[in-house]
PDB file of C-alpha atoms in Angstrom:
ATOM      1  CA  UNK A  17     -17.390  20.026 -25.400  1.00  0.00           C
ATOM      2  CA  UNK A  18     -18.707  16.419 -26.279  1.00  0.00           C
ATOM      3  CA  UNK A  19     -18.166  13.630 -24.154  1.00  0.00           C
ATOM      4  CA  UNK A  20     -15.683  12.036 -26.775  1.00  0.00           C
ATOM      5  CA  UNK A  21     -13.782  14.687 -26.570  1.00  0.00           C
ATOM      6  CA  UNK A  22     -13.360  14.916 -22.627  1.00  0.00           C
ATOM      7  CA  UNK A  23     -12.657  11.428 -22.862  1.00  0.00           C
ATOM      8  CA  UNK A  24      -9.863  12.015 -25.256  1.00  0.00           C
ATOM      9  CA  UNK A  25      -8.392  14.940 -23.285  1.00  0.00           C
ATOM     10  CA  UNK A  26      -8.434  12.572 -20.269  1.00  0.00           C
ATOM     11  CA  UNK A  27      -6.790   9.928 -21.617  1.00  0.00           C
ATOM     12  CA  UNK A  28      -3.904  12.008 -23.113  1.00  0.00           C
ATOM     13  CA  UNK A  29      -3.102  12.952 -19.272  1.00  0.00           C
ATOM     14  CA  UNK A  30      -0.163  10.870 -18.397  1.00  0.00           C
ATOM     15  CA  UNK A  31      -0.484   8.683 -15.744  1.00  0.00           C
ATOM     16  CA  UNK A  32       0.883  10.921 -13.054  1.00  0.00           C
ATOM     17  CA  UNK A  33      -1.317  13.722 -13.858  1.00  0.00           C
ATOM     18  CA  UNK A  34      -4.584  11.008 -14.117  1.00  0.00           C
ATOM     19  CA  UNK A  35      -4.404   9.608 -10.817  1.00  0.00           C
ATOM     20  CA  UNK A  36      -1.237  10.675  -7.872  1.00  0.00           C
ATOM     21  CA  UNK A  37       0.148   7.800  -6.082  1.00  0.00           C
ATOM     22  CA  UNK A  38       0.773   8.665  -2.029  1.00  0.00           C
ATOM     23  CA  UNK A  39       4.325   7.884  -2.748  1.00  0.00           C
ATOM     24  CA  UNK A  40       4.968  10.949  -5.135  1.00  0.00           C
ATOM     25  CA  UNK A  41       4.116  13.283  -2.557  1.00  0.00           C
ATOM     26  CA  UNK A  42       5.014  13.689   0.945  1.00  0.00           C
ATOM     27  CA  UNK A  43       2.910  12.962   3.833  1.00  0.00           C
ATOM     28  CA  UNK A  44       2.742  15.402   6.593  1.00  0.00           C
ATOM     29  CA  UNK A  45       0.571  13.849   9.405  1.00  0.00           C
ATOM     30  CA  UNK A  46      -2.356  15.711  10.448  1.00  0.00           C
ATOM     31  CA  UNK A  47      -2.537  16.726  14.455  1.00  0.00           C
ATOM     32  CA  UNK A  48      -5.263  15.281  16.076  1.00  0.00           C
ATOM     33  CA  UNK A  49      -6.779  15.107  19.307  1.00  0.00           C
ATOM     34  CA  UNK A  50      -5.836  12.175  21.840  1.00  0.00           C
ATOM     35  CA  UNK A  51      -9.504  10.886  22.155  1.00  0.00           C
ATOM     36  CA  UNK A  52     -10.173  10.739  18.213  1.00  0.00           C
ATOM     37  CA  UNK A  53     -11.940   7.643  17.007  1.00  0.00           C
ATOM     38  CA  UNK A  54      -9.713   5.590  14.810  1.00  0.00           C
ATOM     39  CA  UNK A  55     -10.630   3.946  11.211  1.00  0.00           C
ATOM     40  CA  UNK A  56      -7.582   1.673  11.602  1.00  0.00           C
ATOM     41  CA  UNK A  57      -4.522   2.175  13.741  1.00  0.00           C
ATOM     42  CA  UNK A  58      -0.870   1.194  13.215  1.00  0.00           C
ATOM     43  CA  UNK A  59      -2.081  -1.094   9.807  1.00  0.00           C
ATOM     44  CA  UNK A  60       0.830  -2.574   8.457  1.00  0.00           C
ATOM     45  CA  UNK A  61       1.244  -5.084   5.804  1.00  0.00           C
ATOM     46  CA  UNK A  62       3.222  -5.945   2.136  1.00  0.00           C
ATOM     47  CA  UNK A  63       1.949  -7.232  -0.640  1.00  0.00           C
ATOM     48  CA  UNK A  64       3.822  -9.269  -3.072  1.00  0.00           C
ATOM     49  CA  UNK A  65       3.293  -9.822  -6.762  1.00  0.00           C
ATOM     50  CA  UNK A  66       1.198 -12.414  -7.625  1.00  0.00           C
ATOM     51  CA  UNK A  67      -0.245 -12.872  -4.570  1.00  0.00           C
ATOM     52  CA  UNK A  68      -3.519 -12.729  -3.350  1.00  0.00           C
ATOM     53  CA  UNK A  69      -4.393 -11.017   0.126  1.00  0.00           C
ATOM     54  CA  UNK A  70      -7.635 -11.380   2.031  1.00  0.00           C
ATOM     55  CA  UNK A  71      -8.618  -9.079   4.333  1.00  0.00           C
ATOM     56  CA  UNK A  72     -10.921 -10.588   7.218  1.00  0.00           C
ATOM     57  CA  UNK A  73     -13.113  -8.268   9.922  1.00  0.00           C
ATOM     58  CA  UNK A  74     -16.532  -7.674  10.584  1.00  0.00           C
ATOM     59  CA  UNK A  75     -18.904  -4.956   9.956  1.00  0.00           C
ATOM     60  CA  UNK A  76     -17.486  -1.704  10.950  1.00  0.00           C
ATOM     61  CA  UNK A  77     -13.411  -3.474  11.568  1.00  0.00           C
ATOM     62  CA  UNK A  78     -12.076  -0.987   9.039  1.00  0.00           C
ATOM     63  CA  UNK A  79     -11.741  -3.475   5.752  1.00  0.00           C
ATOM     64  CA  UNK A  80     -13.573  -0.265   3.667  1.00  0.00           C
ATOM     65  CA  UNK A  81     -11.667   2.426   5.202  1.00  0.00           C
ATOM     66  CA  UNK A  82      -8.252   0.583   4.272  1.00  0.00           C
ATOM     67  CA  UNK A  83      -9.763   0.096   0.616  1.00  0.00           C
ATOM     68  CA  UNK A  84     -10.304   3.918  -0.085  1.00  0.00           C
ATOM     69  CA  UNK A  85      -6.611   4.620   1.387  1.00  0.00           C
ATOM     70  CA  UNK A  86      -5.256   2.135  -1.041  1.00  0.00           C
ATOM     71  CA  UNK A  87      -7.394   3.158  -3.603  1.00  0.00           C
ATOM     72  CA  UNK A  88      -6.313   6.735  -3.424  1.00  0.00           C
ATOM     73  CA  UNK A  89      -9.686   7.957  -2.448  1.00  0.00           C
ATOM     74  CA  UNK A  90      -9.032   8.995   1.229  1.00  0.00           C
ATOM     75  CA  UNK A  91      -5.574   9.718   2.301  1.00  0.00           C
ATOM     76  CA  UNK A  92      -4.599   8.553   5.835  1.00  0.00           C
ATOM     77  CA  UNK A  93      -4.790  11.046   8.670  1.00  0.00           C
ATOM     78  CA  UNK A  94      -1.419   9.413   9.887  1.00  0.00           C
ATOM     79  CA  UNK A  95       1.419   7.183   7.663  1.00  0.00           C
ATOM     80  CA  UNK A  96       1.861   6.062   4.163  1.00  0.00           C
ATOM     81  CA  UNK A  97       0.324   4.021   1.958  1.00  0.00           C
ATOM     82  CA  UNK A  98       3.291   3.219  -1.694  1.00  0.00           C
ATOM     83  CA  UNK A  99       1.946   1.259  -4.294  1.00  0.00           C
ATOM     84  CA  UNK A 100       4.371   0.397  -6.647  1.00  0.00           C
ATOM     85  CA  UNK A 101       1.936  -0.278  -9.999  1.00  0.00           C
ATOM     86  CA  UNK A 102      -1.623   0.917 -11.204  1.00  0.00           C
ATOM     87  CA  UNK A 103      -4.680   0.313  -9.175  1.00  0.00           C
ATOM     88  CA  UNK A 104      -8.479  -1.104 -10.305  1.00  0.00           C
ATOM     89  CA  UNK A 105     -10.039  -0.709  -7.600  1.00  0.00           C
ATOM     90  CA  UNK A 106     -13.814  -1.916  -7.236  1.00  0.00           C
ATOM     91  CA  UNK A 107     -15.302  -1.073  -4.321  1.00  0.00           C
ATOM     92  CA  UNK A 108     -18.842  -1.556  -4.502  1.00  0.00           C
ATOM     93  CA  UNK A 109     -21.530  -2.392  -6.432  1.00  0.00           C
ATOM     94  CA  UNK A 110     -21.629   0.407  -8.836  1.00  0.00           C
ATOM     95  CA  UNK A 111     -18.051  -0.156  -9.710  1.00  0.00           C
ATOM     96  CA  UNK A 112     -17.213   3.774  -9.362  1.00  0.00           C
ATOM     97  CA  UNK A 113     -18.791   4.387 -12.129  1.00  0.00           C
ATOM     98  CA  UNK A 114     -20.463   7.797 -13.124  1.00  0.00           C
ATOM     99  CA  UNK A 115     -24.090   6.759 -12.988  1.00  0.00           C
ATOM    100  CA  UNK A 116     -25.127   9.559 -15.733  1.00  0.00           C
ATOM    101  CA  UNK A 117     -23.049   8.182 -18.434  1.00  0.00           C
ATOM    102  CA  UNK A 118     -23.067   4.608 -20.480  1.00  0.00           C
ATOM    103  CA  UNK A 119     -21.001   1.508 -19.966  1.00  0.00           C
ATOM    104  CA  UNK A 120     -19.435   2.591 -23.165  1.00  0.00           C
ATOM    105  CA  UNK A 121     -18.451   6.114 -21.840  1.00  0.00           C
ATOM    106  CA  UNK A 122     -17.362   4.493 -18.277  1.00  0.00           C
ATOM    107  CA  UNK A 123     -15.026   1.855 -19.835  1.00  0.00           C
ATOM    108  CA  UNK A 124     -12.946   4.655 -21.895  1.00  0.00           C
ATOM    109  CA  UNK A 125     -13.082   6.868 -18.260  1.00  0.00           C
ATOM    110  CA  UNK A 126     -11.743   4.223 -16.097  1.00  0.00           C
ATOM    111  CA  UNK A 127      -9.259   3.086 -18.611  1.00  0.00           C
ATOM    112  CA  UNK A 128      -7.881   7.166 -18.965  1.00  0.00           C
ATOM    113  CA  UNK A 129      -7.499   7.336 -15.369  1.00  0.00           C
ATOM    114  CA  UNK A 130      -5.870   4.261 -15.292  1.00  0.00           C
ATOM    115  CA  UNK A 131      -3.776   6.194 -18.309  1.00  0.00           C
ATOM    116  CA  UNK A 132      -4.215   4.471 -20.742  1.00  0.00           C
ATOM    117  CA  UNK A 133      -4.636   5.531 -25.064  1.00  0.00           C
ATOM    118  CA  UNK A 134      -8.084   5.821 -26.123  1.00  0.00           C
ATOM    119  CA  UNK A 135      -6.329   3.503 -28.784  1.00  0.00           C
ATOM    120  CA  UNK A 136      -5.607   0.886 -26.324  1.00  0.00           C
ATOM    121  CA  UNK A 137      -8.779   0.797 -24.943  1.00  0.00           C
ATOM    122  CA  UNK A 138     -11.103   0.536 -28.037  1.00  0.00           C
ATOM    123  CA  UNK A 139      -9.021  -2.392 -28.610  1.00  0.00           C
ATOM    124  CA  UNK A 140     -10.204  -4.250 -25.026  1.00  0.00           C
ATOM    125  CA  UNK A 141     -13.906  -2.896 -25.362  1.00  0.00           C
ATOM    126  CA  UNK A 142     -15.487  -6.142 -27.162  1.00  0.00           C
ATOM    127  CA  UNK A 143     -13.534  -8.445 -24.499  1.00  0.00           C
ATOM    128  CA  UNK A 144     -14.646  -6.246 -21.925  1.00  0.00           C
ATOM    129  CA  UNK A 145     -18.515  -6.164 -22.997  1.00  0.00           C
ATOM    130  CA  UNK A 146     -18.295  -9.777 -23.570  1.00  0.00           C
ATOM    131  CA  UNK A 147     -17.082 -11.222 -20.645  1.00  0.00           C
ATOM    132  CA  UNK A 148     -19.802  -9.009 -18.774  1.00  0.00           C
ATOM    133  CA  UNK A 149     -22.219 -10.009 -20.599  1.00  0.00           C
ATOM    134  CA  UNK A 150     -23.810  -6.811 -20.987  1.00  0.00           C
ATOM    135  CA  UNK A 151     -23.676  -6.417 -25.114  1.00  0.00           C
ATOM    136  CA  UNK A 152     -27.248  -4.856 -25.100  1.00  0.00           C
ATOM    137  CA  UNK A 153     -26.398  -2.211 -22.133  1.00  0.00           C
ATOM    138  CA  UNK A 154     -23.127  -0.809 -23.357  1.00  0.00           C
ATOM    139  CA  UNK A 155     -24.638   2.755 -25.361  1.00  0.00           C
ATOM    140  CA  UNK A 156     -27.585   2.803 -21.645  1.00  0.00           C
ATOM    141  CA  UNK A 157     -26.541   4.992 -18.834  1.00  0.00           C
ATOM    142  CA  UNK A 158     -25.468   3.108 -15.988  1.00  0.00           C
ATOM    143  CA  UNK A 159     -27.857   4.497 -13.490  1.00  0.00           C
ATOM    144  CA  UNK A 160     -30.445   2.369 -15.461  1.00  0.00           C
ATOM    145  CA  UNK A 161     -27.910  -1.263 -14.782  1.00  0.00           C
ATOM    146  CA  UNK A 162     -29.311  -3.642 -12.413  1.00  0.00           C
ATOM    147  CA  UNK A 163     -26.831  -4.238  -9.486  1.00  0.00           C
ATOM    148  CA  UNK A 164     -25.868  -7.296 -11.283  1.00  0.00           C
ATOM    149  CA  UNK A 165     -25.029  -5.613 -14.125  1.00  0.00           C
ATOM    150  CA  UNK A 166     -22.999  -3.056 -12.819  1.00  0.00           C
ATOM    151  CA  UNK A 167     -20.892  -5.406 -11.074  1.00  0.00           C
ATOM    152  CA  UNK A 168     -20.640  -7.626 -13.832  1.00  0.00           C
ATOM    153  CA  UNK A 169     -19.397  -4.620 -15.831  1.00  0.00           C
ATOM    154  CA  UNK A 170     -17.407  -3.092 -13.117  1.00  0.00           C
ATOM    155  CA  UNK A 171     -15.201  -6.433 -12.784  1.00  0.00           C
ATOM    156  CA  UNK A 172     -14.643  -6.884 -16.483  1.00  0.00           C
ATOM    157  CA  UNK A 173     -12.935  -3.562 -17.009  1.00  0.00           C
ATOM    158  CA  UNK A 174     -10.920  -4.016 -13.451  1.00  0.00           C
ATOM    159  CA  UNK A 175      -9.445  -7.130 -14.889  1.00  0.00           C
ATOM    160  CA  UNK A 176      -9.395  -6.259 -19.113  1.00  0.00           C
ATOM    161  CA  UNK A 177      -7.669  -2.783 -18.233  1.00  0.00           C
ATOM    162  CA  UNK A 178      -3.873  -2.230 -17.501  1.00  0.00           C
ATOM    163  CA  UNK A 179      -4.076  -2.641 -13.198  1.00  0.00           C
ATOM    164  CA  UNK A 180      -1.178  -4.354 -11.759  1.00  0.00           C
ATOM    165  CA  UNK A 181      -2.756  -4.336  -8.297  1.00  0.00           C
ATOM    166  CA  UNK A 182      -6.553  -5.408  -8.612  1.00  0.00           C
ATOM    167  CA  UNK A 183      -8.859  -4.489  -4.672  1.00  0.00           C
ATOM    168  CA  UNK A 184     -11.916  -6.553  -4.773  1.00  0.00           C
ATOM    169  CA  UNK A 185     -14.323  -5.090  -1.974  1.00  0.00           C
ATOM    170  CA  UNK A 186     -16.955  -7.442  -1.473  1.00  0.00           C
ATOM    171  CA  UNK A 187     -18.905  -6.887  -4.838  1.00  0.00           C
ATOM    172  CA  UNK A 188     -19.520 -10.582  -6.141  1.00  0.00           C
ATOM    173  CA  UNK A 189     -22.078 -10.697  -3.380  1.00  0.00           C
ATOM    174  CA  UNK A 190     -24.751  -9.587  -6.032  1.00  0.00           C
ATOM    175  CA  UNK A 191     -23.514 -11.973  -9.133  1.00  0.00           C
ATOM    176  CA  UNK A 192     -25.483 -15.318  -9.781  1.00  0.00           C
ATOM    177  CA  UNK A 193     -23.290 -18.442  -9.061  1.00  0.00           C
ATOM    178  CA  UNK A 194     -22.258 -18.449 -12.796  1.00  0.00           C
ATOM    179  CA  UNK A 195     -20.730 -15.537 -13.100  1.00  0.00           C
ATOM    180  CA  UNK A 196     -19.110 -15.806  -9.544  1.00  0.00           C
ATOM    181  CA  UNK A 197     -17.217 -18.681 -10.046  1.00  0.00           C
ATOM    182  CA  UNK A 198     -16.192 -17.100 -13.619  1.00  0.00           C
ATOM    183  CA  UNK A 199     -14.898 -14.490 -11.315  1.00  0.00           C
ATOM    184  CA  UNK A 200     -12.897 -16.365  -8.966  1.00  0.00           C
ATOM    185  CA  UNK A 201     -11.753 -18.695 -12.058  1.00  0.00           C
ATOM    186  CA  UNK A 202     -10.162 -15.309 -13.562  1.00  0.00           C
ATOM    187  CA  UNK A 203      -8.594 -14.016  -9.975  1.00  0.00           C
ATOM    188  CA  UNK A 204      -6.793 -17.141 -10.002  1.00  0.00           C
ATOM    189  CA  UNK A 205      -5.181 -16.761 -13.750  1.00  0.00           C
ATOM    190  CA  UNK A 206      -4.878 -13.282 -12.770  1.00  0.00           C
ATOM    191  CA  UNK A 207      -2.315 -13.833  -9.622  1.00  0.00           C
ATOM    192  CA  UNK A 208      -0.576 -16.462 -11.675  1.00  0.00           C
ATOM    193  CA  UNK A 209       0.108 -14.372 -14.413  1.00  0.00           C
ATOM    194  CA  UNK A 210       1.831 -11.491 -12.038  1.00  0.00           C
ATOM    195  CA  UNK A 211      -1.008  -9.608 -10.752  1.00  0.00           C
ATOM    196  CA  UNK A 212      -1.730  -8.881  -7.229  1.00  0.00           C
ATOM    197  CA  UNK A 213      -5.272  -8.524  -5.801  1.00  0.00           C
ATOM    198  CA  UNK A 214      -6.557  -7.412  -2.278  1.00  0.00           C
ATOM    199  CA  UNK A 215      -9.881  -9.247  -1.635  1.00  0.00           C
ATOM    200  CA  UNK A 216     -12.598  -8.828   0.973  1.00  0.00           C
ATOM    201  CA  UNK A 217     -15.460 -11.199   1.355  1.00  0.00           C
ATOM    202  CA  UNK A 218     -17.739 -12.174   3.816  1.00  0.00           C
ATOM    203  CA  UNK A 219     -17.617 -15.732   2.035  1.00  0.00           C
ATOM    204  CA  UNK A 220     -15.138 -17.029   4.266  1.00  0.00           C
ATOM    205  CA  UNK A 221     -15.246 -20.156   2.122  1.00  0.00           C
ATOM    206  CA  UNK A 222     -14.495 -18.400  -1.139  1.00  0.00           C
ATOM    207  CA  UNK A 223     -11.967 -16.458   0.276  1.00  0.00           C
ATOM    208  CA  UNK A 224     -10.050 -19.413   1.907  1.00  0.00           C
ATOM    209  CA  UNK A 225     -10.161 -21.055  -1.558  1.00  0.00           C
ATOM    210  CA  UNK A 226      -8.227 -17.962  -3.495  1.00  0.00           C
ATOM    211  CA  UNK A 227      -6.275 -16.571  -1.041  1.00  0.00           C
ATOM    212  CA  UNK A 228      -2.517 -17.262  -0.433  1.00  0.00           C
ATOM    213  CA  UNK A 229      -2.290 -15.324   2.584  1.00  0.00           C
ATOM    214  CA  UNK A 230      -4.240 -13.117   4.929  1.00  0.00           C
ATOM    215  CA  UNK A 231      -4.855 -10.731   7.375  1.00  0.00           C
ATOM    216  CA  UNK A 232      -7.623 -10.046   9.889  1.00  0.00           C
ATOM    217  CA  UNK A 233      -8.521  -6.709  11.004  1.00  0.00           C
ATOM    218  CA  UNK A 234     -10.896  -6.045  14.289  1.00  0.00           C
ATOM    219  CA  UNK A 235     -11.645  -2.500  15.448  1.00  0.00           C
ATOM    220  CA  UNK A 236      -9.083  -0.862  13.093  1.00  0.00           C
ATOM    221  CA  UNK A 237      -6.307  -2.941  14.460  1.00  0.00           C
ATOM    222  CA  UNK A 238      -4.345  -5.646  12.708  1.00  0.00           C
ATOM    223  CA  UNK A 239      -4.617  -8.632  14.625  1.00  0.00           C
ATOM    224  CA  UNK A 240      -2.857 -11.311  12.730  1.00  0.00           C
ATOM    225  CA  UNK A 241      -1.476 -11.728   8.983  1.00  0.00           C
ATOM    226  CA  UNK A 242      -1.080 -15.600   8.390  1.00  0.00           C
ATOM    227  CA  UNK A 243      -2.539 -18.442   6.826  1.00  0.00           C
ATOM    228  CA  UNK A 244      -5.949 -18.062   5.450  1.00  0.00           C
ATOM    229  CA  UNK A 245      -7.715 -20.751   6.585  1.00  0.00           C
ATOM    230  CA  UNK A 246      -6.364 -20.174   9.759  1.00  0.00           C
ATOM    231  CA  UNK A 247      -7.349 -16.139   9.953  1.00  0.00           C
ATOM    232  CA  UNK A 248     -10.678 -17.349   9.170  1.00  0.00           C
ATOM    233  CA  UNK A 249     -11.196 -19.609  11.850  1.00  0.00           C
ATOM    234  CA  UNK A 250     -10.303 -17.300  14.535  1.00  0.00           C
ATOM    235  CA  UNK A 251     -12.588 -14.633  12.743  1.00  0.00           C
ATOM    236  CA  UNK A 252     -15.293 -17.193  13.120  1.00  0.00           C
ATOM    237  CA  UNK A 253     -14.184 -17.800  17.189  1.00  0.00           C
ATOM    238  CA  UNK A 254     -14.031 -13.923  17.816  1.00  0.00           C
ATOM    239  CA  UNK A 255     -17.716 -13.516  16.242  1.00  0.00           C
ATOM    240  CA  UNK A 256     -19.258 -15.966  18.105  1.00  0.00           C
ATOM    241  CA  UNK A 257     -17.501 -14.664  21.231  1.00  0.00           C
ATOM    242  CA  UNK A 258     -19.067 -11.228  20.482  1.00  0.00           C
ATOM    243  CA  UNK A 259     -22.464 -12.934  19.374  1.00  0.00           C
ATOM    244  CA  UNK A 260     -22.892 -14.468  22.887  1.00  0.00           C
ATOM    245  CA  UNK A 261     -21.259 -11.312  25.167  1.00  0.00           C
ATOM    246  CA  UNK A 262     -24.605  -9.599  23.344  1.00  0.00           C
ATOM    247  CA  UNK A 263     -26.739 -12.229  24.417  1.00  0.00           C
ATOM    248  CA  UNK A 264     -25.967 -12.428  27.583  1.00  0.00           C
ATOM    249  CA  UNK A 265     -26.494  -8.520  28.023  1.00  0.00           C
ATOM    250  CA  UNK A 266     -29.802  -8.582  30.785  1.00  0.00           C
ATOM    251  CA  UNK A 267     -32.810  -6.276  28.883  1.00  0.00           C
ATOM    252  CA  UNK A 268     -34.266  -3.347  30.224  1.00  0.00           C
ATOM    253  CA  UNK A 269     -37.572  -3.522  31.826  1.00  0.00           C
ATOM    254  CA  UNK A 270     -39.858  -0.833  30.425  1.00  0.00           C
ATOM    255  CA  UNK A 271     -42.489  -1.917  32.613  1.00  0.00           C
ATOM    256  CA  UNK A 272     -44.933   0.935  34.095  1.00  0.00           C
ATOM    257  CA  UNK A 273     -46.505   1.021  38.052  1.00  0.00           C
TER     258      UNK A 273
END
């Protein structure tokens, strides 16, 4: 079977078959034991349309864990997650993409899963491969994209294809300035025009500048879900509380006798 063809059976799926939501199935929660280690615990938030969330935590607070659960990648042991509208989700570098095939052959496969007409996505591709920038990659398997690239590519089709609810996992960390503020540029027309986006970045900056609202995560729990600018300055207090609790931690002497 050639690869034009799979990509025409996949796109003929409707969008239930493509890709289940959480809510069209029931959640049973899964027994576990008292002293299990927790992702993220009791996370609850809505998100409105339009609006732009940012989600602020350290390394290791749960901000990628929550991303696959929205995304549909890893259901929760425990809970919920309902997302009323279709997801682009791009969380990391590579975009999801299937490193063995082109940027062609990815754009058509993340626009069937999203459900959409092979029709309807041929007629996206040159605004796609355009605003990436990548005209001379498109018919090159991805594996052979610089991390640039990829993300480059990987944004384009997340905001060119049919998603309603756009999560942004730190990936324009790797774009030059240009493109960046391209990015942020289109996240703003984006929200304005009805979409909602989820955003992590460790660019406290950027993310006070394009978020209407946040919430801060530490350790898997929810701390706070507020202002932006104001989430960010009490992620900044809580890091440099942790920075100096491990500097003040007396070192071991190895010394021998």
């Amino acid at each position: 079977m050639g690869m034009h063809h799979l990509l025409g059976d996949i796109a003929a799926l409707p969008w239930h078959l493509a890709r289940r939501a959480f809510s069209s199935r029931p959640r049973h929660d899964v027994s576990v034991a008292d002293d299990s280690f927790w992702a993220l615990k009791d996370i609850s938030f809505d998100l409105h349309r339009g609006e732009t969330l940012g989600v602020i935590g350290s390394n290791g607070a749960g901000k990628s864990v929550l991303f696959k659960i929205l995304a549909q990648i890893t259901p929760p042991t425990r809970g919920t997650a309902i997302l009323r509208g279709r997801v682009g989700a791009m969380l990391e570098v590579t975009a999801g993409f299937h490193e063995e095939l082109t940027g062609r052959e990815n754009i058509f496969l993340s626009g069937a899963i999203l459900g959409m007409t092979q029709r309807s996505i041929s007629s996206r591709i040159d605004q796609i491969v355009e605003y990436a920038g990548v005209e001379d990659a498109m018919d090159t398997p991805v594996k052979r994209y610089s991390s640039g690239m990829s993300a480059r590519l990987g944004f384009s089709v997340a905001v060119h294809l049919n998603a309603e609810i756009m999560l942004i996992d730190e990936v324009l960390a790797v774009g030059d300035a240009a493109f960046r503020a391209k990015c942020l540029e289109t996240m703003r027309s984006l929200a304005a025009s009805g979409r909602s986006i989820i955003f992590v970045s460790h660019e406290l900056d950027m993310l006070e500048r394009l978020c209407d609202r946040a919430i801060l995560i530490d350790r898997g729990v929810l701390l706070e879900d507020g202002d932006p600018r104001d989430l960010a300055n009490r992620h900044r207090a809580l890091s440099k509380n942790d920075s100096e609790a491990c500097s003040s931690i007396p070192q071991a002497d190895h010394s021998s006798t």
